[in-house]
CSV table of C-alpha atoms in Angstrom, one decimal:
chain,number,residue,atom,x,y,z
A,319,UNK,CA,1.5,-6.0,-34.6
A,320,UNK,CA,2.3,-3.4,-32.3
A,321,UNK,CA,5.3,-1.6,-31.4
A,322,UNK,CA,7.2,-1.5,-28.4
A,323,UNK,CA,6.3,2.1,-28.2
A,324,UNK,CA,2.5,0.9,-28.0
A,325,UNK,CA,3.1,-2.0,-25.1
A,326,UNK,CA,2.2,-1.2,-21.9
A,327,UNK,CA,5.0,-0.1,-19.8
A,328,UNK,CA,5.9,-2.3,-16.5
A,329,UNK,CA,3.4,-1.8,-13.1
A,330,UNK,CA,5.0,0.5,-10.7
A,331,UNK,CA,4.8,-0.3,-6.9
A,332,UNK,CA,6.1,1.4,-4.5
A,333,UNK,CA,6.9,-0.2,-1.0
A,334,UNK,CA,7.8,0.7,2.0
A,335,UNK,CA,8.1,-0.3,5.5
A,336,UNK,CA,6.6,1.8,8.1
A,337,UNK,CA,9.2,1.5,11.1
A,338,UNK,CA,12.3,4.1,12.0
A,339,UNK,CA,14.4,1.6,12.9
A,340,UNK,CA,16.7,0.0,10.1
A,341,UNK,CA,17.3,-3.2,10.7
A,342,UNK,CA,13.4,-3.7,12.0
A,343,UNK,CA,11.4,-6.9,11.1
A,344,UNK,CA,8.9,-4.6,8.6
A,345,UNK,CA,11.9,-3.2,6.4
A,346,UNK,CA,12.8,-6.7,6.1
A,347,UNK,CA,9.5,-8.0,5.1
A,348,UNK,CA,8.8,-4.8,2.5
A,349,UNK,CA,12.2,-5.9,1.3
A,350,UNK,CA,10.7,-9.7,0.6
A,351,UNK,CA,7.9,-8.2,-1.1
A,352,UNK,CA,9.5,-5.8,-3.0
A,353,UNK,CA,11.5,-8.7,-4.5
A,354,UNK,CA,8.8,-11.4,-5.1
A,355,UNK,CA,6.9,-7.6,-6.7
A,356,UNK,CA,10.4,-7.1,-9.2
A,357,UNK,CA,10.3,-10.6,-10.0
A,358,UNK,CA,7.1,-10.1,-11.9
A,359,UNK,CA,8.6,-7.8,-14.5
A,360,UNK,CA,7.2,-4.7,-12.3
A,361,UNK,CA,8.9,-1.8,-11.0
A,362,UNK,CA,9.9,-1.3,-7.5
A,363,UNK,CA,10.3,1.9,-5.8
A,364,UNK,CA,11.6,0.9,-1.9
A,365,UNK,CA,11.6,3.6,0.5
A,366,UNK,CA,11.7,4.0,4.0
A,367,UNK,CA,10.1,6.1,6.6
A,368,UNK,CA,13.3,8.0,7.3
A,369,UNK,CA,12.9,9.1,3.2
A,370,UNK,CA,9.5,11.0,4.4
A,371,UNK,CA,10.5,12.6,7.2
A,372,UNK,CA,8.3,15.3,8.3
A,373,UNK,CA,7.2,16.7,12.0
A,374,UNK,CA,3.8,16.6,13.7
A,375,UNK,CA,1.1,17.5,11.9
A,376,UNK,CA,0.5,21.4,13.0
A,377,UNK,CA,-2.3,23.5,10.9
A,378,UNK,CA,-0.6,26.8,11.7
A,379,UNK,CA,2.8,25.3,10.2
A,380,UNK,CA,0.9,24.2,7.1
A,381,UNK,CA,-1.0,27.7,7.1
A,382,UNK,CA,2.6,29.5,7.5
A,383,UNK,CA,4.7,27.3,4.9
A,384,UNK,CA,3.1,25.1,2.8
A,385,UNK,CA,4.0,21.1,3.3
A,386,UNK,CA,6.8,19.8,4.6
A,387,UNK,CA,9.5,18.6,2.6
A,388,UNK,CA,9.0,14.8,3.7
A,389,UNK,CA,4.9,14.9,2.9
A,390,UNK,CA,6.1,16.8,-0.6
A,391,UNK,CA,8.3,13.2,-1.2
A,392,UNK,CA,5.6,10.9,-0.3
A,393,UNK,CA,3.0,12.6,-2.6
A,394,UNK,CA,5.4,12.5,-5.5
A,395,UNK,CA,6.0,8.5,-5.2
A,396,UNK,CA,2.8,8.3,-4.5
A,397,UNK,CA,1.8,9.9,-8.1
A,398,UNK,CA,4.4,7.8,-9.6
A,399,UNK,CA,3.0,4.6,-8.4
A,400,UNK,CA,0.2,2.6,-9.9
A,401,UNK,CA,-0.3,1.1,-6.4
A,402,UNK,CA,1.7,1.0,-3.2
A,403,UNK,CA,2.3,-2.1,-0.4
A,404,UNK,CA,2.9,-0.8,3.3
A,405,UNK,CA,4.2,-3.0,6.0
A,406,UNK,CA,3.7,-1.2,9.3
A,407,UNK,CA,4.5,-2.7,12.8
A,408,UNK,CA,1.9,-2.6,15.6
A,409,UNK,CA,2.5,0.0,18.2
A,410,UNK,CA,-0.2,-0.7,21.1
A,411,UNK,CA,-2.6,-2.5,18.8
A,412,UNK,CA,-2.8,0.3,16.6
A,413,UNK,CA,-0.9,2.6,14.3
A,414,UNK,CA,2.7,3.6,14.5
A,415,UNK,CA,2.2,7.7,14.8
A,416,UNK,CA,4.8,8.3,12.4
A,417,UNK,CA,3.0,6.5,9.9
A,418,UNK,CA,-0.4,7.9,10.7
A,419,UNK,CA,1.5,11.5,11.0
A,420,UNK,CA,2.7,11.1,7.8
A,421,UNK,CA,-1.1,10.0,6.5
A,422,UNK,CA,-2.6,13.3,7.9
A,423,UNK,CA,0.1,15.1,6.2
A,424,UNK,CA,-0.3,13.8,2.5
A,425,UNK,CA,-4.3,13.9,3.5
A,426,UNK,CA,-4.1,17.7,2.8
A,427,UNK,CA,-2.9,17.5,-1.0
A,428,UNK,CA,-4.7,18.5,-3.3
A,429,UNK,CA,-5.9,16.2,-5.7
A,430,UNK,CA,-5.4,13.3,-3.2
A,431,UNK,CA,-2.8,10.8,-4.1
A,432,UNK,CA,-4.4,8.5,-1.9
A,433,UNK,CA,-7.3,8.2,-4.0
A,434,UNK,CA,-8.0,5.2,-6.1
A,435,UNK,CA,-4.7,4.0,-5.5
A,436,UNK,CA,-4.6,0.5,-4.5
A,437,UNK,CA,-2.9,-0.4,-1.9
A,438,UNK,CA,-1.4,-4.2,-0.1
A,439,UNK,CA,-1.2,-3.9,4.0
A,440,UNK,CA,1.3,-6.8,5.5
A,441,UNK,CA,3.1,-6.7,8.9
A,442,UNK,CA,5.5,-8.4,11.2
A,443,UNK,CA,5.6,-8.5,14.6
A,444,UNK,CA,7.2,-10.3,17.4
A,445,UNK,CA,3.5,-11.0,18.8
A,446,UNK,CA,1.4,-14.3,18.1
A,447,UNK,CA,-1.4,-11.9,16.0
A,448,UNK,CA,2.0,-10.7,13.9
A,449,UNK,CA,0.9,-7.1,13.7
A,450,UNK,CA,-3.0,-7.9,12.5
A,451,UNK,CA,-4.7,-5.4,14.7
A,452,UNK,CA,-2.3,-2.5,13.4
A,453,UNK,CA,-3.5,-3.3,10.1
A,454,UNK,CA,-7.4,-2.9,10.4
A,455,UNK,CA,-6.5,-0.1,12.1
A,456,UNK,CA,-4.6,1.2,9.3
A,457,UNK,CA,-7.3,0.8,6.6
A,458,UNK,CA,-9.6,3.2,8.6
A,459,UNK,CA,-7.4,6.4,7.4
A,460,UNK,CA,-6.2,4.7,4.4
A,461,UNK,CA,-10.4,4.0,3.1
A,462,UNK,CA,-11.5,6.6,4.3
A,463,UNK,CA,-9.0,8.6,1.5
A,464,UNK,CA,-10.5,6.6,-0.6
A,465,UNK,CA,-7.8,4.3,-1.1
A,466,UNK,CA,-8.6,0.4,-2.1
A,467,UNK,CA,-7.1,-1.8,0.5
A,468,UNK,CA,-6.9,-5.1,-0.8
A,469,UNK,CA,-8.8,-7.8,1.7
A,470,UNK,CA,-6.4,-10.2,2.3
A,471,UNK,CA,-4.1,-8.9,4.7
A,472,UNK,CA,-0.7,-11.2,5.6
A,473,UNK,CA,1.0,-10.7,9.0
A,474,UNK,CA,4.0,-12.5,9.9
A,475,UNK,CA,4.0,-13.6,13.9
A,476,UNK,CA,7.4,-14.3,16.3
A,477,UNK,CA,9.4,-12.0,13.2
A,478,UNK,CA,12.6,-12.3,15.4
A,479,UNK,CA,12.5,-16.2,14.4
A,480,UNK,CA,10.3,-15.9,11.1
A,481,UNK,CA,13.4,-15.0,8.5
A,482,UNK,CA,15.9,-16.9,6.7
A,483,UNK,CA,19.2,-15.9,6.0
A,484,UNK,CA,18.7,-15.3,2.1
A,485,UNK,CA,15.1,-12.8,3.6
A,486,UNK,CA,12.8,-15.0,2.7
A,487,UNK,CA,10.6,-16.5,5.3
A,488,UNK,CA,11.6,-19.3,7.1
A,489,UNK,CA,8.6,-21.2,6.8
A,490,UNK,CA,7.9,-22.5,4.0
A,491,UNK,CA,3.9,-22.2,4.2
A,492,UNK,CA,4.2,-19.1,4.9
A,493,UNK,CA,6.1,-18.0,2.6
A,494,UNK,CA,3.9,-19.6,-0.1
A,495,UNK,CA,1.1,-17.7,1.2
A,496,UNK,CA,2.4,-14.6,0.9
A,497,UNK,CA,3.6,-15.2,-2.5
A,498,UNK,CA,-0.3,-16.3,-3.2
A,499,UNK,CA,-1.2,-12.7,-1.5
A,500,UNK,CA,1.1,-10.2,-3.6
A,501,UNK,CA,0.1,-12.4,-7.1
A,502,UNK,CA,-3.1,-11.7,-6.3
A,503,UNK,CA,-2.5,-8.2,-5.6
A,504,UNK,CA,-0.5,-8.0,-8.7
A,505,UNK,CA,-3.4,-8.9,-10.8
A,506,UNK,CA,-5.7,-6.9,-9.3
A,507,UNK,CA,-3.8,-4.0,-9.4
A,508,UNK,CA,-3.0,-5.1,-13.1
A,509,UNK,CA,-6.5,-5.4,-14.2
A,510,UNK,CA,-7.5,-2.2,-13.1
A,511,UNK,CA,-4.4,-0.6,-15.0
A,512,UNK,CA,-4.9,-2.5,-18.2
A,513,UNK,CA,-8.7,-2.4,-18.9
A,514,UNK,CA,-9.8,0.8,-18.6
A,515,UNK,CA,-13.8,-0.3,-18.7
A,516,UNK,CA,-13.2,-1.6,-15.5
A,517,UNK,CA,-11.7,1.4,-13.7
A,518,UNK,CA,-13.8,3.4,-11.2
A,519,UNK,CA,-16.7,0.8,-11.2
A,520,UNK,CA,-17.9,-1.5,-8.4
A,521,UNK,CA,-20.5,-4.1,-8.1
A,522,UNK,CA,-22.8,-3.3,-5.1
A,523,UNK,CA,-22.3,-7.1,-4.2
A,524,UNK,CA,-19.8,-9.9,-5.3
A,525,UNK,CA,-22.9,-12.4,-6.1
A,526,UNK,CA,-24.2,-9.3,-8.6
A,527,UNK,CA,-25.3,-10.5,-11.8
A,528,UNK,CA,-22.9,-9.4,-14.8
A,529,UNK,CA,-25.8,-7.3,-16.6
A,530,UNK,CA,-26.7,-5.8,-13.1
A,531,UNK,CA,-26.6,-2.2,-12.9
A,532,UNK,CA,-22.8,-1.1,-12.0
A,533,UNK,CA,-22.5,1.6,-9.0
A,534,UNK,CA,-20.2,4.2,-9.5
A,535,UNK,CA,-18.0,4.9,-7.3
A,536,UNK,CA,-17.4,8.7,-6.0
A,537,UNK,CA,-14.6,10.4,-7.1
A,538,UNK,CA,-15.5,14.1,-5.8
């Protein structure tokens, strides 16, 4: 039988919402997701934007002193995670800058903590599209570091109206759904931890046969 010193310790997550402001509709939603995350027995690590903070990106600063001292904290909870859930508002369809500032910051570590992590993109946002077209936005950078965003992408529309008092969401299909999302998530992110076969290998298509040849994935 084995010992607890031979179990698998807990998943570690970390979350974060991707908006300054405190009280804004994303910290509430990486909140809600952090919880339903803990409730699985995983660990949690919930951060905020104003934990990395960090100027523009400036190649003579890096050149002249190394990486700011928010970039520094993002890498290390980065390293610390097994996978990591951002919920970023939309600014003009796109990417907030601090978030994407942040990104180009960490983007110049060496080995990238980006890579191979796996990574859970949800949003909220006063719109009817709930924040959607920040997100695909947001997985350009975030692939292209060769990060694995999972597909299924949740976005929670008219936030101002969309939370209950005890921060759940006030619909109840809704919030179903995004339970559905982060268990799926979970077990992704759970399989890849736990069998090490499967690490670092992708079928070239989903219909592949199971004794088709396996494509390996770049990790240089």
């Amino acid at each position: 039988m084995p010992t607890d010193d031979t179990l698998p310790g807990p998943l570690r997550f970390l979350v974060f919402g991707a908006a300054l402001r405190a009280d804004s509709a994303n910290a509430r939603l990486a909140s809600l997701v952090a919880r339903l995350i803990a409730d699985t027995g995983a660990k949690v690590d919930l951060a905020g934007m104003r934990d990395f903070d960090m100027p523009l990106y400036d190649g003579d600063m890096e050149a002249a002193e190394g990486l700011p001292d928010g970039a520094l904290a993002l890498r290390d909870r980065l390293e610390r995670c097994d996978a990591f859930v951002i919920s970023s508002p939309e600014y003009n369809a796109s990417v907030p800058g601090v978030l994407k500032n942040a990104i180009d910051w960490v983007s110049r570590v060496r080995p990238q903590p980006f890579k191979t992590k796996h990574a859970l993109l949800v949003s909220a946002s006063p719109s009817l599209v709930g924040g959607n077209r920040g997100l695909w936005a947001l997985r350009i950078p975030l692939e292209h570091l060769g990060t694995r965003v999972y597909p299924d992408m949740f976005s929670v529309a008219n936030s101002y109206q969309a939370f209950a008092e005890d921060g759940t969401l006030a619909d109840p299909g809704m919030q179903e759904r995004l339970t559905e999302t982060v268990s799926g998530f979970l077990s992704l992110v759970e399989a890849d931890v736990r069998y090490v076969c499967l690490e670092r290998r992708w079928y070239e298509f989903l219909g592949d046969r199971t004794e088709a040849a396996i494509t390996q994935r770049a990790e240089k």
